[in-house]
Coordinates of N, CA and C in Angstrom, one line a residue:
X87 N -46.5 78.9 -95.8 CA -47.2 78.6 -96.8 C -46.9 79.8 -97.9
X88 N -46.8 79.4 -99.1 CA -46.3 80.0 -100.5 C -47.7 80.5 -101.0
X89 N -48.0 81.7 -101.4 CA -49.3 82.3 -101.9 C -48.8 83.1 -103.2
X90 N -49.3 82.4 -104.3 CA -49.3 83.1 -105.4 C -50.3 84.0 -105.8
X91 N -49.9 85.4 -106.0 CA -51.0 86.4 -106.1 C -50.8 87.2 -107.6
X92 N -52.3 87.4 -108.4 CA -52.1 88.2 -109.6 C -53.3 89.0 -109.4
X93 N -53.5 90.0 -110.4 CA -54.3 90.9 -110.5 C -54.6 91.7 -111.7
X94 N -55.8 92.3 -111.9 CA -55.8 93.0 -113.0 C -55.6 94.7 -112.6
X95 N -55.7 95.6 -113.5 CA -55.5 96.9 -112.8 C -56.4 97.3 -111.7
X96 N -57.7 97.0 -111.8 CA -58.5 97.1 -110.6 C -58.2 96.7 -109.1
X97 N -57.3 95.7 -108.9 CA -57.0 95.0 -107.9 C -55.7 95.4 -107.6
X98 N -55.0 96.3 -108.2 CA -53.6 96.5 -108.0 C -53.5 97.1 -106.7
X99 N -54.0 98.0 -106.2 CA -53.9 98.6 -104.9 C -54.1 97.6 -103.9
X100 N -55.2 96.6 -104.0 CA -55.5 95.5 -103.0 C -54.3 94.7 -103.2
X101 N -53.8 94.3 -104.3 CA -52.7 93.3 -104.4 C -51.4 93.8 -103.7
X102 N -51.1 94.9 -103.7 CA -50.2 95.7 -103.2 C -50.0 95.5 -101.3
X103 N -51.3 96.0 -101.2 CA -51.7 95.7 -99.6 C -51.6 94.3 -99.3
X104 N -52.4 93.5 -99.7 CA -52.1 92.2 -99.3 C -50.5 91.6 -99.2
X105 N -49.6 91.7 -100.4 CA -48.3 91.3 -100.4 C -47.9 91.9 -99.2
X106 N -48.1 93.0 -98.7 CA -47.5 93.7 -97.5 C -48.0 92.9 -96.2
X107 N -49.1 92.9 -96.2 CA -50.0 92.3 -95.0 C -49.6 90.9 -94.8
X108 N -49.7 90.1 -95.8 CA -49.6 88.6 -95.8 C -48.2 88.0 -95.7
X109 N -47.4 89.1 -96.2 CA -45.9 88.8 -95.9 C -45.5 89.1 -94.5
X110 N -46.0 90.1 -93.7 CA -45.9 90.3 -92.3 C -46.4 89.2 -91.4
X111 N -47.3 88.7 -91.8 CA -48.2 87.4 -91.3 C -47.2 86.2 -91.6
X112 N -46.4 86.0 -92.4 CA -45.4 85.0 -92.5 C -45.6 84.1 -93.7
X113 N -46.5 84.6 -94.7 CA -46.8 83.9 -96.0 C -45.6 84.3 -96.8
X114 N -45.2 83.3 -97.7 CA -44.1 83.6 -98.8 C -45.0 84.2 -100.0
X115 N -45.0 85.1 -100.3 CA -45.8 85.8 -101.4 C -45.3 85.9 -102.6
X116 N -45.7 85.4 -103.7 CA -45.0 85.5 -105.1 C -45.9 86.3 -105.9
X117 N -45.6 87.3 -106.6 CA -46.2 88.4 -107.4 C -46.2 87.7 -108.6
X118 N -47.4 87.7 -109.5 CA -47.3 87.2 -110.9 C -47.8 88.6 -111.6
X119 N -47.7 89.7 -111.2 CA -48.3 90.9 -111.8 C -49.5 91.2 -111.8
X120 N -49.6 92.5 -112.4 CA -48.9 93.3 -112.9 C -48.2 94.1 -112.0
X121 N -47.2 94.6 -112.3 CA -46.2 95.4 -111.6 C -46.8 97.0 -111.5
X122 N -47.4 97.4 -112.5 CA -48.0 98.7 -112.6 C -49.2 98.8 -113.1
X123 N -49.7 100.0 -112.9 CA -51.1 100.6 -113.2 C -51.3 100.5 -114.7
X124 N -51.8 99.7 -115.2 CA -52.4 100.1 -117.2 C -53.9 99.5 -117.0
X125 N -54.8 100.4 -117.0 CA -56.3 100.2 -117.7 C -56.5 99.4 -118.6
X126 N -55.3 99.0 -119.6 CA -55.8 98.2 -120.6 C -55.1 96.7 -120.4
X127 N -54.4 96.7 -119.7 CA -53.8 95.3 -119.2 C -54.7 94.0 -119.3
X128 N -54.2 92.9 -119.7 CA -54.9 91.8 -119.9 C -54.6 90.7 -118.8
X129 N -55.5 90.7 -118.0 CA -55.4 89.9 -116.6 C -55.3 88.4 -117.0
X130 N -55.8 87.6 -118.0 CA -55.7 86.2 -118.1 C -54.4 85.7 -117.7
X131 N -53.2 86.2 -118.6 CA -51.9 85.7 -118.5 C -51.3 86.0 -116.9
X132 N -51.9 86.8 -116.2 CA -51.4 87.1 -114.8 C -51.9 85.9 -114.0
X133 N -53.3 85.6 -114.1 CA -54.2 84.9 -113.1 C -53.8 83.1 -113.7
X134 N -53.5 83.2 -114.8 CA -53.3 81.9 -115.4 C -51.7 81.2 -114.8
X135 N -50.9 82.4 -114.9 CA -49.6 82.1 -114.6 C -49.7 81.8 -112.9
X136 N -50.2 82.6 -112.1 CA -50.2 82.4 -110.8 C -50.9 81.1 -110.3
X137 N -52.3 80.9 -111.1 CA -52.8 79.3 -110.9 C -51.7 78.4 -111.2
X138 N -51.2 78.3 -112.2 CA -50.2 77.3 -112.9 C -49.0 77.2 -111.9
X139 N -48.7 78.3 -111.2 CA -47.8 78.0 -110.2 C -48.3 77.4 -108.8
X140 N -49.3 77.4 -108.4 CA -50.1 76.9 -107.4 C -50.2 75.2 -107.8
X141 N -50.8 75.2 -109.0 CA -51.0 73.5 -109.2 C -49.3 73.2 -109.3
X142 N -48.5 73.4 -109.9 CA -47.1 73.1 -109.8 C -46.6 72.9 -108.5
X143 N -46.6 73.9 -107.7 CA -46.1 73.7 -106.1 C -46.7 72.9 -105.6
X144 N -48.1 72.4 -105.5 CA -48.8 71.3 -104.8 C -48.4 70.2 -105.3
X145 N -48.2 70.1 -106.7 CA -47.8 68.7 -107.1 C -46.4 68.4 -106.9
X146 N -45.6 69.1 -106.2 CA -44.3 69.2 -105.9 C -44.4 69.1 -104.3
X147 N -45.5 68.8 -103.8 CA -45.6 68.8 -102.2 C -45.4 69.9 -101.5
X148 N -45.6 70.9 -102.0 CA -45.3 72.3 -101.4 C -46.8 72.7 -100.6
X149 N -46.6 73.3 -99.8 CA -48.0 73.8 -99.1 C -48.1 75.4 -100.0
X150 N -49.0 75.5 -100.9 CA -49.3 76.7 -101.6 C -50.6 76.9 -101.8
X151 N -51.2 78.2 -102.1 CA -52.3 78.7 -102.7 C -52.2 79.8 -103.2
X152 N -53.4 80.1 -104.0 CA -53.5 81.3 -104.9 C -54.4 82.5 -104.6
X153 N -54.2 83.7 -105.0 CA -55.3 84.7 -104.8 C -55.2 85.5 -106.3
X154 N -56.5 85.7 -106.9 CA -56.5 86.5 -108.1 C -57.5 87.6 -107.9
X155 N -57.2 88.6 -108.3 CA -58.1 90.0 -107.9 C -58.5 90.6 -109.3
X156 N -59.6 91.1 -109.1 CA -60.0 92.1 -110.3 C -61.0 93.0 -109.7
X157 N -61.7 93.7 -110.5 CA -62.8 94.7 -110.4 C -64.0 93.6 -109.6
X158 N -64.4 92.8 -110.2 CA -65.3 91.8 -109.7 C -64.8 90.3 -109.2
X159 N -63.8 90.0 -109.7 CA -63.2 89.0 -109.6 C -63.7 87.9 -110.5
X160 N -64.4 88.0 -111.3 CA -65.4 87.0 -112.1 C -64.4 86.5 -113.1
X161 N -64.0 87.8 -113.8 CA -62.7 87.1 -115.0 C -61.6 86.4 -114.3
X162 N -61.4 86.9 -113.7 CA -59.9 86.3 -113.1 C -60.5 84.5 -112.5
X163 N -61.4 84.7 -111.8 CA -61.7 83.3 -111.6 C -61.7 82.5 -112.6
X164 N -62.4 82.8 -114.0 CA -62.5 82.1 -114.8 C -61.3 81.9 -115.6
X165 N -60.5 82.7 -115.6 CA -59.1 82.4 -116.2 C -58.2 81.4 -115.3
X166 N -58.4 81.5 -114.1 CA -57.5 80.7 -113.1 C -58.1 79.1 -113.1
X167 N -59.7 79.0 -113.5 CA -60.1 77.6 -113.7 C -59.6 77.1 -114.9
X168 N -59.1 77.7 -115.7 CA -58.7 77.0 -117.1 C -57.4 76.1 -117.1
X169 N -56.8 76.3 -115.7 CA -55.5 75.7 -115.6 C -55.9 74.5 -115.2
X170 N -55.6 73.2 -115.5 CA -55.6 72.0 -115.2 C -55.1 71.7 -113.6
X171 N -56.1 71.5 -112.8 CA -55.7 71.3 -111.5 C -56.2 72.4 -110.5
X172 N -56.4 73.5 -111.1 CA -56.9 74.7 -110.5 C -58.4 74.8 -110.0
X173 N -58.5 74.9 -108.9 CA -60.0 75.2 -108.2 C -60.1 76.5 -107.6
X174 N -60.4 77.2 -108.7 CA -60.9 78.6 -108.1 C -62.1 79.1 -107.6
X175 N -62.4 79.6 -106.4 CA -63.4 80.0 -106.1 C -63.7 81.6 -105.8
X176 N -64.9 82.1 -106.2 CA -65.0 83.6 -105.9 C -65.6 83.6 -104.6
X177 N -65.1 84.3 -103.6 CA -65.4 84.6 -102.5 C -65.8 85.9 -102.2
X178 N -67.0 86.1 -101.6 CA -67.5 87.5 -101.5 C -67.8 87.8 -99.9
X179 N -67.6 86.8 -99.1 CA -67.9 87.0 -97.5 C -67.1 85.7 -96.6
X180 N -67.2 85.8 -95.7 CA -66.3 84.9 -94.8 C -66.8 83.3 -95.1
X181 N -67.9 83.4 -95.2 CA -68.5 82.2 -95.2 C -68.3 81.3 -96.6
X182 N -68.3 82.0 -97.7 CA -68.0 81.7 -99.2 C -66.4 81.3 -99.3
X183 N -65.5 81.8 -98.4 CA -64.4 81.8 -98.3 C -63.9 80.5 -97.7
X184 N -64.4 80.2 -96.5 CA -64.1 79.1 -95.6 C -64.8 78.0 -96.5
X185 N -65.8 78.0 -97.0 CA -66.6 76.8 -97.5 C -65.7 76.5 -98.8
X186 N -65.4 77.3 -99.7 CA -64.5 77.0 -100.7 C -63.1 76.1 -100.4
X187 N -62.8 76.2 -99.1 CA -61.8 75.4 -98.8 C -61.8 73.8 -98.1
X188 N -62.9 74.4 -97.0 CA -63.5 73.3 -96.5 C -64.2 72.1 -97.2
X189 N -65.2 72.8 -98.3 CA -65.9 71.6 -98.9 C -65.3 71.4 -100.4
X190 N -64.7 72.4 -100.9 CA -64.1 72.0 -102.2 C -62.7 72.1 -102.4
X191 N -61.9 72.3 -101.5 CA -60.7 72.3 -101.4 C -60.1 73.1 -102.6
X192 N -60.7 74.6 -102.9 CA -60.3 75.1 -103.6 C -58.8 75.6 -103.3
X193 N -57.9 75.8 -104.6 CA -56.8 76.1 -104.4 C -56.3 77.7 -104.7
X194 N -57.4 78.3 -105.0 CA -57.3 79.8 -105.7 C -58.4 80.5 -105.2
X195 N -58.2 81.8 -104.8 CA -59.4 82.3 -104.3 C -59.7 83.6 -105.0
X196 N -60.8 83.9 -105.6 CA -60.9 85.2 -106.4 C -61.6 86.1 -105.8
X197 N -61.2 87.5 -105.5 CA -62.1 88.5 -104.9 C -62.3 89.8 -105.5
X198 N -63.2 90.2 -105.6 CA -63.3 91.8 -106.3 C -62.8 92.8 -105.6
X199 N -62.0 93.4 -106.0 CA -61.3 94.7 -105.3 C -62.2 95.7 -105.2
X200 N -63.2 95.9 -106.2 CA -64.4 96.9 -106.5 C -65.5 96.6 -105.6
X201 N -65.5 95.5 -105.0 CA -66.7 94.9 -104.2 C -66.5 95.2 -102.7
X202 N -65.4 95.3 -102.3 CA -65.0 95.3 -100.6 C -64.1 96.2 -100.6
X203 N -64.3 96.8 -99.2 CA -63.1 97.8 -98.7 C -61.7 97.0 -98.3
X204 N -60.7 97.5 -98.4 CA -59.6 96.7 -98.3 C -59.5 95.8 -97.1
X205 N -59.9 96.4 -96.0 CA -60.0 95.9 -94.8 C -61.0 94.3 -94.9
X206 N -62.2 94.4 -95.6 CA -62.8 93.2 -95.7 C -62.5 92.3 -96.8
X207 N -61.7 92.8 -97.7 CA -61.1 92.0 -98.8 C -59.8 91.1 -98.0
X208 N -59.2 91.7 -97.3 CA -58.2 91.1 -96.6 C -58.7 90.2 -95.4
X209 N -59.6 90.4 -94.8 CA -60.6 89.1 -94.1 C -60.9 88.2 -94.8
X210 N -61.3 88.4 -95.7 CA -61.9 87.3 -96.7 C -60.7 86.5 -97.2
X211 N -59.8 87.1 -97.7 CA -58.6 86.2 -98.2 C -57.8 85.4 -97.1
X212 N -57.9 86.2 -95.8 CA -57.2 85.6 -94.9 C -58.0 84.5 -94.3
X213 N -59.2 84.2 -94.1 CA -60.1 83.0 -93.8 C -59.8 82.1 -94.8
X214 N -59.9 82.5 -96.1 CA -59.7 81.3 -97.2 C -58.5 80.5 -96.8
X215 N -57.3 81.5 -96.6 CA -55.8 80.7 -96.3 C -55.5 80.1 -95.2
X216 N -56.5 80.4 -94.2 CA -56.4 79.5 -93.0 C -57.4 78.4 -93.0
X217 N -58.4 78.2 -93.5 CA -59.2 77.3 -93.5 C -58.7 75.9 -94.1
X218 N -58.6 74.9 -93.2 CA -58.1 73.4 -93.9 C -59.2 73.0 -94.8
X219 N -58.9 72.0 -95.8 CA -60.1 71.1 -96.2 C -60.4 70.1 -95.5
X220 N -61.7 69.7 -95.4 CA -62.2 68.9 -94.4 C -61.7 67.4 -94.5
X221 N -61.5 67.0 -95.8 CA -61.0 65.8 -95.9 C -62.3 64.4 -96.0
X222 N -63.3 65.1 -96.1 CA -64.5 64.4 -95.8 C -65.0 63.7 -97.2
X223 N -65.3 62.3 -96.9 CA -65.2 61.3 -98.4 C -66.2 62.0 -99.3
X224 N -67.2 62.7 -98.8 CA -68.2 63.1 -100.0 C -67.7 64.3 -100.8
X225 N -66.7 64.9 -100.1 CA -66.1 66.2 -100.9 C -64.9 65.5 -101.6
X226 N -64.1 64.6 -101.1 CA -63.2 64.2 -101.9 C -63.9 63.5 -103.3
X227 N -64.7 62.5 -103.2 CA -65.5 62.0 -104.0 C -65.8 63.0 -105.3
X228 N -66.5 64.0 -104.8 CA -67.0 65.2 -105.8 C -65.7 65.5 -106.5
X229 N -64.6 66.2 -105.8 CA -63.7 66.8 -106.1 C -63.0 65.8 -107.3
X230 N -63.0 64.4 -106.9 CA -62.3 63.4 -107.8 C -63.2 63.4 -109.2
X231 N -64.6 63.5 -108.9 CA -65.2 63.5 -110.3 C -65.1 64.8 -111.3
X232 N -64.8 66.0 -110.4 CA -64.5 67.3 -111.3 C -63.2 66.9 -112.1
X233 N -61.9 66.4 -111.2 CA -60.7 66.2 -111.8 C -60.6 65.1 -112.7
X234 N -61.5 64.2 -112.8 CA -62.0 63.1 -113.8 C -62.2 63.6 -115.1
X235 N -63.4 64.5 -115.2 CA -64.1 64.9 -116.4 C -62.9 66.1 -116.8
X236 N -61.8 66.9 -116.0 CA -61.1 67.7 -116.6 C -60.0 66.8 -117.3
X237 N -59.6 65.8 -116.9 CA -58.8 64.7 -117.4 C -59.1 64.0 -118.9
X238 N -60.2 63.4 -118.5 CA -61.2 62.4 -119.7 C -62.0 63.1 -120.5
X239 N -62.5 64.3 -120.2 CA -64.0 64.9 -120.7 C -64.9 63.9 -120.6
X240 N -65.1 63.1 -119.7 CA -66.2 62.3 -119.7 C -66.8 62.4 -118.4
X241 N -68.3 62.4 -118.1 CA -68.8 62.8 -117.0 C -69.3 61.5 -116.1
X242 N -68.6 61.6 -114.9 CA -69.0 60.3 -114.0 C -70.3 60.5 -113.5
X243 N -70.9 59.2 -113.4 CA -72.3 59.1 -112.7 C -72.1 59.3 -111.1

């Protein structure tokens, strides 16, 4: 599986750890930056680029997911969700990580690097990457309604 990763300065240490740890587990890691610490960096471009790459890879039939990191993960999740086709979920424990995949077919996980130890954040992200989508009809229907709104701007009943 290809995994696109992006961060802001607050998640840079975690990002570096994840690139190494997940590569060792066989994931193809693609780093969308930043490459060095800058407390004044603007994370939206990094996160939007990562989410865009996930959507493009999935559209091409590739098995791909994304990770966006920050201090809280909130802004990074918001930025990723601006990409058409991205479904970014903020995960703060194992349950929210697995449910994001199982019920929402989330394709990007957001995690706050200042909210967890490196070990805990790694467990959350590994759980997200390992969990398959359930393909349950009700979840597919709900995701379809979100995608329809994203495309048409009309709320489906």
